[in-house]
Each structure stands twice: as structure tokens, then as C-alpha cells.
Amino acid sequence: MSGLQALCSGLPLRPLPENRGRRAGVPHAPVRTPGLSPREQQLALRNALRYFPPDVQELLAPEFAEELRLYGHIYMYRFCPDMEMKAYPIGQYPCRTRAAAAIMHMVMNNLDPAVAQFPQELVTYGGNGQVFSNWAQFRLTMSYLSKMTEEQTLVMYSGHPLGLFPSSPGAPRLVITNGMVIPNYCSRTEYEKLFALGVTMYGQMTAGSYCYIGPQGIVHGTVLTLLNAARRYLGVEDLAGKVFVTSGLGGMSGAQAKAAVIVGCIGVIAEVDKAALEKRHKQGWLMEVTDSLDHCIERLREARTKKEVLSLGYHGNVVALWERLVHILDTTGELLVDLGSDQTSCHDPFNGGYYPVQLGFTEAQSLMTSDPTAFRRLVHESLRRQVTAINRLAEENFFFWDYGNAFLLEAQKAGADVGKNGDTRTEFRYPSYVQHIMGDIFSQGFGPFRWVCTSGDPQDLVVTDQLATSVLEDAIAGGVQASVNLQYMDNIRWIREAAKHRLVVGSQARILYSDQKGRVAIAVAINQAIARGDIKAPVVLSRDHHDVSGTDSPFRETSNIYDGSAFCADMAVQSFVGDAFRGATWVALHNGGGVGWGEVINGGFGLVLDGTPEAEQKARLMLSWDVSNGVARRCWAGNRKAYDIICQTMRENSGLEVTLPHEVGDERVLREALGL
């Protein structure tokens, strides 16, 4: 039996695989501290053992109990496969449908050690973005996918494969929900318990929906963010000699170094975990590394003077770096930084997402499990110090933004000075990158559209890059609005730079920001190329949940919606449901992602293009809905650009009719009616 056939044959029970435990030489997730009572510990163990027949439970119970005691969760390391985990070519999976094989391709990419942050704990990115809760769930899911027909749908409950259920060929082959906890029980404390019990999980965005494509996705988003930040804050198109300071070189944040090089600036990225820093350096994403803060400043100053393109990794705490930059400013008057942000996993600050400046990396990992209360105090103090330093720099010609990782939200909870007088709950002293930089892009329907060539052949990706470039160039030649033209040009530049910088990690994938017209046209062009044989195997279309209509997140994606609905999740849920009955191959709906548990509802999809007319029709219907849903919502909330886009879309599509808002402009009428 081949490796993939064995992997898809269900749980290996007779004999059981050897229990090798945690592997050395690979990064592991921080120890969790769920605080289970003795009764809850028994329930967690019972829940784990129910995957196995009674004759092996006595053997497995002690080791599962030990995992719970040592790591705060039962990962079932014994069942972690020995074979190489990667996105194998679609033809190698033992399946009855191409859709199932495509899903397997995506699942295994999420668990590829070159892609995943903590592969043995089934964490793809973000510190706690789970693909599954344990290895039994992974093996059962692969088994179900290998059996599935075109008249069945696999249902996933927070990593748990509930089973195959009869459906129709037009229905999704897979429906995923992650973290759908009743709101009154959605605190972080409750989450830690529920995850330890094995009954829910945090799927981040594209981890639990099987659509992650490695750090390329966030590289592209960071490239666009830096380009548009330079335009808005610095008034320049050329970033030569400009300094961008930030933190984090992990699963998502590791993209910042490469993005800095692509846009031509000087990127200085602090990282406390030496393994993460070395990984990015070996990949070629970091040009230089240093352990010395003195050398870091010296090299930054030199590159700034010479206008070098540089990505410099500082092995140390970003708070120390910010405070040194303040010291230099206060003692010499020299401002060494132009732009700044933060990409620590601050949505989960007390479980390894944020490391306080007062402790070294190893000391912090020890304290977060031995004395969580003391660790929490140090995190809050560190956040206050970080904000104080940023505030001082911002008094000069320096611009900071929140990168949607809940940094300002957590800093506010820590008592840091991030408030903005007289504004709404979603606004702080500094804007989120959606509010000032990317929000208008979403309002025009632009967002992170992506595709994966399931053949695994780099040449197929080359063909799709050429097709996408041609589609965008044709759109520009046909005439588009100036703002749309700018975004198309940025994305044409991106495709060319992406190929040059070898951004593929894991599956043969590409991402670009496109609007509704662009997405549909690219999908149709790719599907027709598959039909002609120019592309050797099906292509999976997807997007980040962080998109026009995929996410309701008041401190990120919907932070620039000011009609009071930023805290409502109708848009993301409607996107999930609408994609499902318009042709998606699979759909996912998540609680949490980016800004943290209980702070966001988001959804995504996968759509398999196989060269058939049916696939083209599904792409046209589903992609049009998936974008116009969010644009229409932003229009109703009062965004003028969204209003213009949705009106244009209605003129071009007789089947679309949207409720348009009337302007309410006379404040006097409102005040008089309310007696104010």
C-alpha cells in the first residue's frame, strides 16, 4: 500500500503506529493552560478516546492524559504520519472525485512543514490557527474524502469530520464550520477549555478552511499596503531610502521582509524566536540578520543614507527597538523611521502571540505556563511601553498603523494611550490599515483572490500568471476608472515581481487583488486553458477570508463602516451561504481570525475549475455574488466609492438590483427631531 493510500485508509489500529511523541528539530506550539477541573480533564480524555475502539483505549488513555498534562491539549502525536506532508499532484490521491482530490491537495499543503508554523500541532499560522484539533481527525477526514462521491457532502464541525451525508452534484462537497460557539460563552477563557475538550477550535481564516498558500498571500497584501501607505502618508511613489519598522517573522508576519524588498524600501523586522528568524533567512526572504541592537541601528542608518533596498532581521524584542529609536530622536533629533506597524500574533497575547520585553524568549515561554497571571501583567506593561515609544515618534514625521492583529485593541485593554477622543469604538489614535490604506480598495471590490495549480507543475503557474496579466492589461486597454487602473497596474507589477522573487512556498499558487470583473475574467480564462490542455490539471480558486465580503471584523475588515453595523456579522454569513448554493466546491464559516476569538466572523470558499462549461458557469455566478455582496453592504453603509461601483454593476447586470441609500445630509433636521 502506497503512502497516500495508507494515509487515506482510516485510523491505523492493528498494529498501532509507534508513539514517537514530539519531534525534535521542528517548532512546536506553546503549551496551553486551559485550567480544566478534574471532571473536565476526564471529559477531555473521554472525548479523545471515542475515536478509537475499546480494545486500544486502555493503551492510549495514559499517553493522551500525559499530552493533556504536558501541553494542555490532546494532539494524538502517535497518529502523526511518518510520510512527507506536502501538496502532492492531484492525480496521486486515491479518490473517486477530482473535487475530493483537490481538497486533499489543499489540506496537505496546510500541514507541509515548509508552510505550517507548528506542523505537529496542526497549526498552519497565527500561533493557533488549527487545520484540525488532533491527528485522528485528519486521518478520518482523508478517509472520507477518498470515499466521497459526487452525491455526498462531508460535514466538518471544528476539525471533527461528522460524516458523509447524501446531497446533490450541485451542492458543495465539503461544508466547514469552526468555532461556532454561542456568543454568551465566547470568552477566551471558555475557548481554552473548549479547545482542550476537543469540541471546538480556532481555524484562523485559511488554516481551518484548507486554503492557505504560504506567506505569499500576506506578502502581496503587505506590498499593496506599503505602496498605498507611501502614497497616503508620505506622498511618494518611490520608497527608496524609506524605513519601515515592524515585528514578527512567523507564519504570516514573515512576509514583511520580502514585501519590503519588493517595494524597494528598508524593512527592519524584530523577532524574538531565533528559529523563525533563521527560517526566513534560509528561505532568502531576509537579506541580513543581527543579534545586536547597536549594529541594527548602524546598518539601518547606512542603508537609509545610501537608499539601499534591505530586509534586516533583528533578533530581539521590538519594544527595545522602538525605545532605541526614541532615544536617538530625543538625544540627537534624528528620526530614523518613516513607517511602522506590528504583526505579532497579538490576537492571542498570553499564549505565545506576544512576548514582553522584560523577558527573554525561553523565560517568557516558561512563565506563561508556570504563572499565567504574572505573564499577563508583563505583557500589559510591555504593550504600554511599546505604545509610549510609538506615540513619541508619531509626534514627528512618522506614521503608524494597526495591521489587523488586534495590537491596538490589546494595547487599549492594557491601559496604553491609544484612545481617540470623540470617536467610535472601532477607532483608535492610529488607524487600522483597512480604515486608511485598504478600505477604499475593498469598497471598489478589490480583494485577495487566489488560485492553486493542483498539478504541482510550476509551468502551469506560469501559464496562469500570463493569463491573469493579459486579462488585466485588456481591462486597462478597454478603459477603467483611474482608481481601478491604479490597482490593476499594482497587480500587474505584483505578478511580475512574484515570479522573479520565487514566492511559492508549498503548493503552486498565486494571489492578486482583483475586483469582480477581474476575478470572473481570470477564472474563465483559466478554465478555458484547462479545457484546451494548456494547463494539465484542475485549478482551485479561493480567496483570503480577509476580503470584500468574507469578513465582519469591527477592528479590521469592517472598521471603516460607520453606520453602527460594524459589529454585525450578516455579510460574512450571507457570503458563506450564498457561495454554497452558487457553485462553491466547499465553503467555510469561522469565529475568530486575525484579530482574535470572539472578535470576528469570517468565511471562505474553494472552487475547482476543471475545464467544463459547468465550472465556468459556477465561477461566473459565485464570484460575482462573493464580491457584490460586500460592495452592496458598504454602499448601504454610506461609502461613496462602493455606491458608484454597485450602480455600475447594476447597469451591466440586469439580474442585480440593490437597495441604495438616500443621502441624509442636514444635521439640523436630526438635531431638531431629537430635541438636541
XYZ file of C-alpha atoms in Angstrom:
676
model
C 0.000 0.000 0.000
C 1.475 3.379 -1.045
C 1.946 6.209 1.444
C -1.108 8.169 0.306
C -3.271 5.050 0.108
C -2.299 4.147 3.671
C -2.961 7.708 4.782
C -6.460 7.545 3.311
C -7.355 4.155 4.780
C -8.578 5.477 8.135
C -7.087 5.126 11.604
C -4.191 2.619 11.784
C -5.162 0.377 14.700
C -3.774 -3.114 14.153
C -0.986 -2.601 14.724
C -0.963 0.869 16.225
C 1.815 3.104 14.905
C 4.749 3.725 17.205
C 4.337 6.708 19.514
C 7.309 8.953 18.739
C 5.888 11.939 20.622
C 7.018 15.440 19.794
C 9.730 15.508 17.166
C 12.964 17.342 17.803
C 14.168 19.931 15.331
C 10.758 21.329 14.398
C 8.974 24.278 16.016
C 6.177 23.419 18.435
C 3.145 25.313 19.661
C 3.407 26.925 23.100
C 1.969 24.941 25.990
C -1.675 25.831 26.553
C -3.122 26.447 30.026
C -6.838 25.608 29.826
C -7.319 25.314 33.596
C -9.520 22.217 33.405
C -11.087 20.828 36.558
C -10.564 17.108 37.287
C -14.013 16.399 35.884
C -13.245 18.406 32.736
C -9.949 16.557 32.329
C -11.860 13.276 32.353
C -14.254 14.674 29.759
C -11.359 15.776 27.512
C -9.862 12.288 27.731
C -13.225 10.619 27.099
C -13.778 12.841 24.056
C -10.394 11.883 22.609
C -10.810 8.144 23.225
C -14.194 7.963 21.488
C -12.371 7.961 18.146
C -10.961 4.516 18.995
C -12.419 1.054 19.678
C -12.399 -0.237 23.272
C -9.549 -2.724 22.727
C -6.966 0.076 22.280
C -8.362 2.637 24.713
C -6.511 1.256 27.724
C -3.199 1.701 25.900
C -3.985 5.147 24.523
C -5.569 6.657 27.655
C -2.331 7.195 29.634
C -0.456 8.805 26.752
C -3.380 11.064 25.865
C -3.641 12.059 29.535
C 0.077 12.844 29.520
C -0.301 15.066 26.433
C -3.116 16.928 28.164
C -0.973 17.404 31.259
C 2.199 18.463 29.411
C 0.784 20.510 26.541
C -2.751 21.495 27.555
C -4.262 19.639 24.585
C -4.512 16.114 23.174
C -2.872 16.212 19.725
C -2.526 12.392 19.418
C 1.131 12.512 18.314
C 1.141 8.725 17.845
C -1.042 9.196 14.761
C 1.054 11.945 13.146
C 2.007 10.441 9.751
C 5.584 9.373 9.040
C 5.327 10.255 5.355
C 6.316 13.615 3.931
C 3.455 16.075 4.299
C 3.103 18.264 1.213
C 0.728 19.109 -1.634
C 1.146 16.077 -3.903
C -0.002 16.289 -7.545
C -3.760 15.764 -7.691
C -3.518 12.532 -9.688
C -1.739 10.759 -6.832
C -4.628 10.902 -4.348
C -6.798 7.760 -4.162
C -10.195 9.421 -4.711
C -13.479 8.866 -6.528
C -13.881 12.569 -7.420
C -11.495 15.259 -8.614
C -13.058 17.664 -6.129
C -12.071 15.434 -3.207
C -8.530 15.078 -4.536
C -8.272 18.865 -4.863
C -9.386 19.279 -1.239
C -6.758 16.727 -0.134
C -4.130 18.691 -2.056
C -5.102 21.823 -0.121
C -5.291 20.090 3.277
C -1.839 18.586 2.961
C -0.373 21.906 1.857
C -1.636 23.463 5.092
C 0.321 20.827 7.048
C 3.531 20.949 4.986
C 6.392 21.785 7.419
C 7.661 24.329 4.891
C 4.288 26.067 5.165
C 2.887 25.303 8.624
C 4.047 27.196 11.701
C 3.691 24.248 14.120
C 3.086 21.229 11.880
C 2.912 18.543 14.589
C 0.254 20.510 16.451
C -1.657 21.006 13.154
C -1.197 24.799 13.351
C -0.748 26.492 9.990
C -0.211 30.112 11.056
C -1.025 32.803 13.585
C 0.147 30.816 16.607
C -3.130 28.914 16.985
C -4.668 28.591 13.510
C -5.635 24.924 13.519
C -6.303 22.735 10.481
C -7.617 20.017 12.773
C -7.697 19.592 16.536
C -5.894 16.238 16.502
C -4.375 13.676 14.121
C -7.314 11.258 14.329
C -9.498 13.941 12.755
C -7.004 14.413 9.930
C -6.841 10.699 9.124
C -10.617 10.233 9.238
C -11.134 13.279 7.015
C -8.693 11.932 4.421
C -10.508 8.573 4.531
C -13.912 10.196 3.996
C -12.583 12.267 1.104
C -11.188 9.158 -0.583
C -14.656 7.515 -0.446
C -16.781 10.542 -1.301
C -18.916 10.588 -4.465
C -20.493 13.499 -6.348
C -23.705 12.856 -4.415
C -22.250 13.257 -0.938
C -21.110 16.174 1.220
C -18.552 15.911 4.022
C -19.545 17.932 7.101
C -16.834 19.289 9.410
C -17.538 20.519 12.957
C -14.488 22.473 14.199
C -11.996 19.922 12.902
C -14.213 16.927 13.578
C -15.470 15.053 10.491
C -19.128 14.462 11.357
C -19.515 12.279 8.292
C -20.590 11.968 4.669
C -24.209 12.918 4.015
C -26.293 12.467 0.842
C -26.550 15.627 -1.267
C -26.582 16.529 -4.959
C -23.890 17.064 -7.615
C -24.549 20.820 -7.481
C -24.072 21.025 -3.702
C -20.723 21.717 -2.020
C -18.626 18.600 -1.487
C -17.464 19.974 1.869
C -19.026 22.296 4.449
C -16.820 23.536 7.311
C -17.675 25.425 10.467
C -15.057 26.408 13.035
C -15.580 27.929 16.450
C -19.331 28.431 16.178
C -19.721 28.980 19.908
C -22.880 30.561 21.334
C -21.986 34.259 21.896
C -22.525 34.321 25.671
C -19.914 31.561 26.036
C -17.355 33.041 23.653
C -14.728 34.359 26.048
C -11.042 33.495 25.719
C -11.192 31.524 28.959
C -14.081 29.439 27.671
C -12.257 28.914 24.379
C -9.204 27.445 26.093
C -11.438 24.953 27.881
C -13.494 24.072 24.823
C -10.383 23.541 22.703
C -8.830 21.338 25.383
C -12.073 19.340 25.462
C -11.706 18.821 21.714
C -15.122 20.288 20.879
C -14.148 23.498 19.102
C -11.088 25.066 17.538
C -9.707 28.315 16.213
C -9.331 27.939 12.457
C -7.880 31.420 11.915
C -9.032 32.193 8.376
C -7.462 29.954 5.757
C -5.978 27.367 8.148
C -9.259 25.707 9.079
C -10.735 26.224 5.611
C -7.778 24.496 3.869
C -6.995 27.497 1.672
C -3.660 28.782 2.986
C -0.993 29.244 0.306
C 2.018 30.027 2.464
C 3.226 33.539 3.257
C 2.844 34.650 -0.385
C -0.668 35.839 0.394
C 0.387 38.242 3.094
C 3.441 39.283 1.055
C 1.069 40.595 -1.586
C -1.180 42.296 0.943
C 1.843 43.901 2.597
C 3.209 45.066 -0.755
C -0.082 46.814 -1.533
C -0.298 48.205 1.996
C 3.198 49.694 1.827
C 2.647 51.162 -1.639
C -0.635 52.771 -0.608
C 0.747 53.903 2.772
C 3.596 55.669 0.965
C 1.078 57.410 -1.288
C -1.204 58.458 1.561
C 1.246 59.320 4.348
C 4.476 60.253 2.565
C 3.109 61.461 -0.769
C 5.592 59.358 -2.744
C 5.512 56.503 -5.259
C 9.185 55.650 -4.726
C 10.061 54.145 -1.348
C 13.841 54.218 -1.850
C 15.532 55.235 1.412
C 12.314 55.000 3.420
C 12.414 52.896 6.592
C 9.626 50.543 7.668
C 9.919 49.110 11.203
C 7.736 46.259 12.392
C 7.849 42.935 14.222
C 7.193 39.274 13.541
C 8.734 36.737 11.171
C 6.313 33.863 11.749
C 3.789 32.145 9.511
C 2.080 35.340 8.326
C 4.379 38.089 9.546
C 7.386 36.513 7.837
C 6.102 38.065 4.638
C 7.055 41.569 5.745
C 10.729 41.131 4.907
C 10.066 40.061 1.328
C 7.429 42.764 0.829
C 9.905 45.460 1.897
C 12.353 44.296 -0.762
C 9.703 44.137 -3.474
C 8.598 47.739 -2.869
C 12.222 48.912 -2.602
C 12.394 50.221 0.960
C 14.385 49.340 4.085
C 12.476 46.872 6.233
C 13.646 46.273 9.805
C 11.763 43.397 11.411
C 12.216 42.357 15.043
C 11.654 38.716 16.024
C 12.212 37.066 19.413
C 12.146 33.479 18.118
C 15.534 32.703 16.573
C 14.158 29.648 14.743
C 11.599 31.794 12.898
C 14.242 34.364 12.015
C 16.666 31.722 10.720
C 13.903 30.063 8.678
C 13.197 33.308 6.808
C 16.919 33.949 6.328
C 17.487 30.496 4.837
C 14.497 30.998 2.537
C 16.130 34.165 1.257
C 13.310 36.352 2.488
C 15.590 38.123 4.975
C 18.744 39.579 3.471
C 20.595 40.122 6.742
C 20.211 39.245 10.434
C 21.733 40.620 13.607
C 21.565 39.972 17.359
C 22.961 43.416 18.160
C 20.687 46.407 18.553
C 23.693 48.697 18.027
C 24.521 47.003 14.729
C 20.850 47.065 13.732
C 20.741 50.859 14.116
C 24.095 51.295 12.393
C 23.002 49.180 9.411
C 19.626 50.925 9.226
C 21.302 54.330 9.169
C 23.768 53.249 6.475
C 21.069 51.791 4.222
C 18.950 54.892 4.663
C 21.782 57.166 3.623
C 22.653 55.062 0.573
C 18.988 54.324 -0.278
C 19.716 50.607 -0.305
C 16.990 48.023 -0.599
C 17.312 45.969 2.582
C 15.394 43.488 4.722
C 17.113 43.309 8.114
C 16.041 40.872 10.795
C 16.749 41.949 14.375
C 16.818 39.043 16.814
C 15.334 40.804 19.790
C 12.198 42.425 21.124
C 10.577 45.129 19.032
C 9.869 47.219 22.134
C 13.620 47.575 22.676
C 13.961 48.682 19.053
C 11.174 51.261 19.323
C 12.637 52.640 22.551
C 16.110 52.921 20.994
C 14.661 54.868 18.063
C 13.010 57.246 20.567
C 16.280 57.637 22.467
C 18.099 58.601 19.251
C 15.356 61.076 18.369
C 15.378 62.687 21.817
C 19.177 62.929 22.095
C 20.159 63.809 18.523
C 16.970 64.947 16.807
C 17.462 62.220 14.188
C 14.296 60.412 13.075
C 15.348 57.086 11.568
C 11.945 55.603 10.722
C 9.188 56.671 8.309
C 6.531 53.948 8.545
C 5.703 51.426 11.241
C 3.333 48.646 12.187
C 3.213 45.398 14.162
C 2.495 41.821 13.112
C 2.895 39.856 16.297
C 0.034 37.396 16.903
C -1.444 39.909 19.316
C -4.903 38.373 18.948
C -3.571 35.694 21.338
C -1.170 37.697 23.515
C -0.960 35.388 26.530
C -0.252 32.104 24.733
C 2.847 32.987 22.741
C 1.338 35.594 20.441
C 3.181 38.475 22.112
C 6.425 38.304 24.108
C 7.048 41.010 26.744
C 10.273 42.983 26.506
C 11.165 42.284 30.148
C 11.870 38.583 29.467
C 13.928 36.548 27.053
C 12.166 34.117 24.731
C 12.773 30.991 26.841
C 11.989 32.761 30.111
C 8.703 34.019 28.664
C 7.661 30.559 27.477
C 8.311 29.197 30.947
C 6.447 31.938 32.792
C 3.366 31.845 30.554
C 2.682 28.293 31.779
C 4.068 28.442 35.333
C 2.451 31.762 36.300
C -0.055 32.984 33.689
C -1.159 35.908 35.870
C 2.372 37.276 36.214
C 2.934 36.780 32.494
C -0.241 38.696 31.691
C 0.970 41.636 33.833
C 4.282 41.764 31.975
C 2.525 41.637 28.590
C 0.356 44.592 29.566
C 3.353 46.566 30.804
C 5.261 45.786 27.601
C 2.336 46.895 25.432
C 2.143 50.189 27.330
C 5.884 50.763 26.810
C 5.599 49.961 23.114
C 2.747 52.407 22.602
C 4.553 55.134 24.554
C 7.530 54.847 22.215
C 5.355 54.823 19.097
C 3.430 57.859 20.345
C 6.656 59.822 20.757
C 7.842 59.002 17.236
C 4.411 59.879 15.831
C 4.884 63.450 17.065
C 7.347 63.758 14.204
C 7.025 62.783 10.519
C 6.404 59.109 11.316
C 3.241 57.145 10.537
C 1.989 54.011 12.291
C -0.973 51.769 11.519
C -2.560 48.720 13.100
C -2.142 45.686 10.833
C -5.340 43.985 11.922
C -3.662 41.738 14.505
C -5.552 43.314 17.437
C -2.438 45.230 18.538
C -4.275 48.455 19.364
C -7.230 46.580 20.822
C -4.977 44.643 23.202
C -2.946 47.769 23.968
C -6.176 49.518 24.914
C -7.084 46.640 27.236
C -3.615 47.008 28.784
C -4.246 50.667 29.538
C -1.991 52.114 26.829
C -2.634 55.595 25.463
C -4.264 54.637 22.156
C -7.610 56.403 22.514
C -9.031 58.924 20.076
C -11.356 61.452 21.667
C -14.920 61.619 20.445
C -14.748 58.677 18.063
C -16.456 55.337 17.772
C -15.486 52.083 19.464
C -13.702 50.931 16.307
C -11.331 53.910 16.135
C -8.036 54.474 17.909
C -5.269 57.078 17.854
C -3.834 55.208 14.859
C -5.940 53.812 12.032
C -6.179 50.193 11.062
C -4.732 49.527 7.656
C -8.295 48.965 6.419
C -9.519 52.367 7.587
C -6.831 54.455 5.904
C -4.998 52.271 3.423
C -7.024 49.304 2.151
C -10.621 50.254 2.925
C -11.205 52.075 -0.343
C -9.836 49.052 -2.182
C -12.465 46.815 -0.545
C -15.176 49.357 -1.355
C -14.240 49.070 -5.028
C -14.485 45.280 -4.851
C -10.735 44.593 -4.794
C -9.519 41.834 -2.505
C -7.146 38.863 -2.198
C -8.203 36.475 -4.961
C -6.016 33.351 -5.344
C -5.623 30.104 -7.216
C -3.710 26.840 -6.821
C -2.489 24.640 -9.697
C -3.170 21.124 -8.410
C -0.817 19.502 -10.927
C 2.043 20.767 -8.778
C 3.803 21.779 -12.002
C 5.436 25.250 -11.888
C 4.801 25.623 -15.616
C 1.050 25.577 -15.001
C 1.534 28.508 -12.631
C 3.492 30.346 -15.327
C 0.551 29.884 -17.708
C -1.936 31.218 -15.155
C 0.313 34.225 -14.418
C 0.368 35.041 -18.127
C -3.390 34.676 -18.393
C -4.040 36.922 -15.390
C -1.650 39.586 -16.665
C -3.305 39.517 -20.080
C -6.783 39.857 -18.534
C -5.763 42.920 -16.508
C -3.956 44.537 -19.448
C -7.019 44.023 -21.645
C -9.218 45.610 -18.979
C -6.948 48.663 -18.817
C -6.927 48.933 -22.628
C -10.728 48.848 -22.602
C -10.873 51.824 -20.260
C -11.402 51.819 -16.478
C -11.642 54.445 -13.739
C -8.331 55.956 -12.633
C -8.549 54.354 -9.178
C -9.254 50.941 -10.715
C -6.446 51.440 -13.235
C -4.006 52.090 -10.375
C -4.960 48.826 -8.658
C -4.679 46.849 -11.902
C -1.222 48.303 -12.532
C -0.101 47.441 -8.986
C -1.233 43.856 -9.540
C 0.472 43.503 -12.912
C 3.654 44.676 -11.206
C 2.999 42.193 -8.419
C 2.677 39.195 -10.744
C 5.958 40.046 -12.434
C 7.761 40.626 -9.136
C 6.276 37.478 -7.567
C 7.719 35.260 -10.284
C 11.093 36.991 -10.021
C 11.251 36.679 -6.237
C 10.258 32.977 -6.159
C 7.424 33.450 -3.691
C 5.957 29.959 -3.983
C 6.213 28.029 -0.722
C 4.281 24.770 -0.798
C 1.613 24.470 -3.470
C 1.928 26.145 -6.874
C -0.223 29.136 -6.003
C -0.680 32.779 -6.854
C -2.566 35.637 -5.253
C -3.539 39.045 -6.564
C -6.011 41.726 -5.597
C -8.815 41.904 -8.125
C -12.324 43.238 -8.427
C -15.434 41.357 -9.553
C -14.806 41.788 -13.280
C -11.187 40.774 -12.970
C -11.894 37.682 -10.873
C -14.545 36.391 -13.234
C -12.434 37.075 -16.322
C -9.358 35.372 -14.838
C -11.435 32.360 -13.750
C -12.967 31.985 -17.208
C -9.561 32.313 -18.896
C -8.043 29.642 -16.604
C -10.984 27.269 -17.091
C -10.747 27.593 -20.860
C -6.985 26.954 -20.711
C -7.662 23.732 -18.778
C -10.177 22.702 -21.445
C -7.583 23.324 -24.174
C -4.952 21.328 -22.304
C -2.700 24.359 -21.743
C -2.986 23.652 -18.000
C -2.531 19.998 -17.062
C -4.907 19.582 -14.117
C -7.736 21.347 -12.261
C -7.119 24.698 -10.605
C -8.608 25.630 -7.235
C -9.928 29.180 -6.918
C -10.146 30.715 -3.482
C -9.505 33.902 -1.562
C -8.408 35.012 1.839
C -11.383 35.397 4.187
C -9.932 38.897 4.662
C -11.808 40.207 1.665
C -14.579 42.432 0.382
C -17.453 40.366 1.778
C -15.816 37.456 3.579
C -15.275 39.002 6.993
C -17.175 41.042 9.559
C -14.494 42.384 11.882
C -15.064 45.766 13.552
C -11.378 46.308 14.256
C -10.166 45.303 10.801
C -12.164 44.479 7.650
C -15.268 46.458 8.607
C -13.536 49.109 10.711
C -14.326 51.747 8.073
C -18.094 51.126 8.280
C -19.643 53.872 10.389
C -23.405 53.249 10.360
C -23.241 51.130 13.537
C -23.260 47.792 11.712
C -19.523 47.138 12.058
C -20.353 44.757 14.920
C -22.897 42.775 12.882
C -21.983 39.585 11.013
C -24.739 39.283 8.406
C -22.368 39.905 5.491
C -19.927 37.062 6.253
C -22.720 34.585 6.963
C -24.602 35.552 3.807
C -21.381 35.184 1.831
C -20.909 31.647 3.171
C -24.495 30.633 2.394
C -24.633 32.337 -0.995
C -21.359 30.803 -2.161
C -22.647 27.366 -1.174
C -25.684 27.403 -3.463
C -23.999 29.254 -6.326
C -21.420 26.577 -7.064
C -18.617 26.530 -4.493
C -16.871 23.172 -4.148
C -16.500 23.836 -0.439
C -17.395 26.600 1.994
C -16.249 27.521 5.493
C -17.548 29.771 8.266
C -15.331 30.704 11.223
C -15.413 32.520 14.532
C -12.069 34.214 15.047
C -9.261 35.005 12.672
C -6.730 37.821 12.609
C -7.988 39.948 15.478
C -8.907 37.052 17.728
C -11.538 34.778 19.190
C -14.954 36.375 19.557
C -13.888 39.497 17.651
C -14.761 38.418 14.096
C -16.923 36.151 11.931
C -15.444 35.192 8.582
C -15.983 32.756 5.744
C -14.313 31.435 2.636
C -14.643 29.014 -0.238
C -12.847 26.726 -2.642
C -13.996 26.328 -6.241
C -12.481 23.684 -8.508
C -12.091 24.634 -12.171
C -11.855 21.513 -14.345
C -12.332 22.920 -17.842
C -16.043 22.115 -18.100
C -18.830 24.554 -19.043
C -20.425 23.805 -15.653
C -17.296 25.025 -13.859
C -17.315 28.264 -15.856
C -20.972 28.886 -15.010
C -20.327 28.264 -11.310
C -17.374 30.661 -11.367
C -19.403 33.411 -13.036
C -22.292 33.117 -10.571
C -20.364 32.532 -7.386
C -17.541 35.041 -7.864
C -19.985 37.780 -8.868
C -22.032 37.233 -5.713
C -18.971 36.844 -3.500
C -17.778 40.358 -4.386
C -21.038 42.272 -4.943
C -22.387 41.196 -1.538
C -19.658 43.170 0.227
C -19.740 46.145 -2.124
C -23.524 46.435 -1.687
C -23.154 46.310 2.103
C -20.513 49.065 2.028
C -22.740 51.077 -0.305
C -25.660 50.846 2.155
C -23.310 51.926 4.961
C -22.660 55.153 3.063
C -19.402 54.563 1.196
C -19.484 56.664 -1.971
C -16.997 54.556 -3.933
C -18.995 51.422 -3.173
C -22.141 53.265 -4.274
C -20.584 54.111 -7.638
C -19.293 50.561 -8.163
C -22.586 48.848 -7.307
C -24.525 51.236 -9.561
C -22.176 50.436 -12.428
C -22.544 46.710 -11.722
C -26.342 47.002 -11.782
C -26.197 48.746 -15.149
C -24.147 45.836 -16.532
C -26.225 43.052 -14.943
C -29.995 43.109 -15.377
C -30.417 40.435 -12.710
C -28.877 42.596 -9.971
C -30.994 45.084 -8.039
C -29.699 46.608 -4.815
C -31.321 48.876 -2.229
C -29.485 52.197 -2.476
C -29.265 54.657 0.419
C -30.522 58.220 0.150
C -28.241 60.907 1.485
C -29.147 62.269 4.913
C -27.114 65.431 4.995
C -28.917 68.045 7.094
C -27.668 67.719 10.672
C -30.117 70.448 11.741
C -33.104 68.242 10.893
C -31.692 65.412 13.008
C -30.942 67.610 15.992
C -34.334 69.305 15.927
C -36.166 65.979 15.640
C -34.297 64.689 18.679
C -34.619 67.909 20.639
C -30.842 68.335 20.817
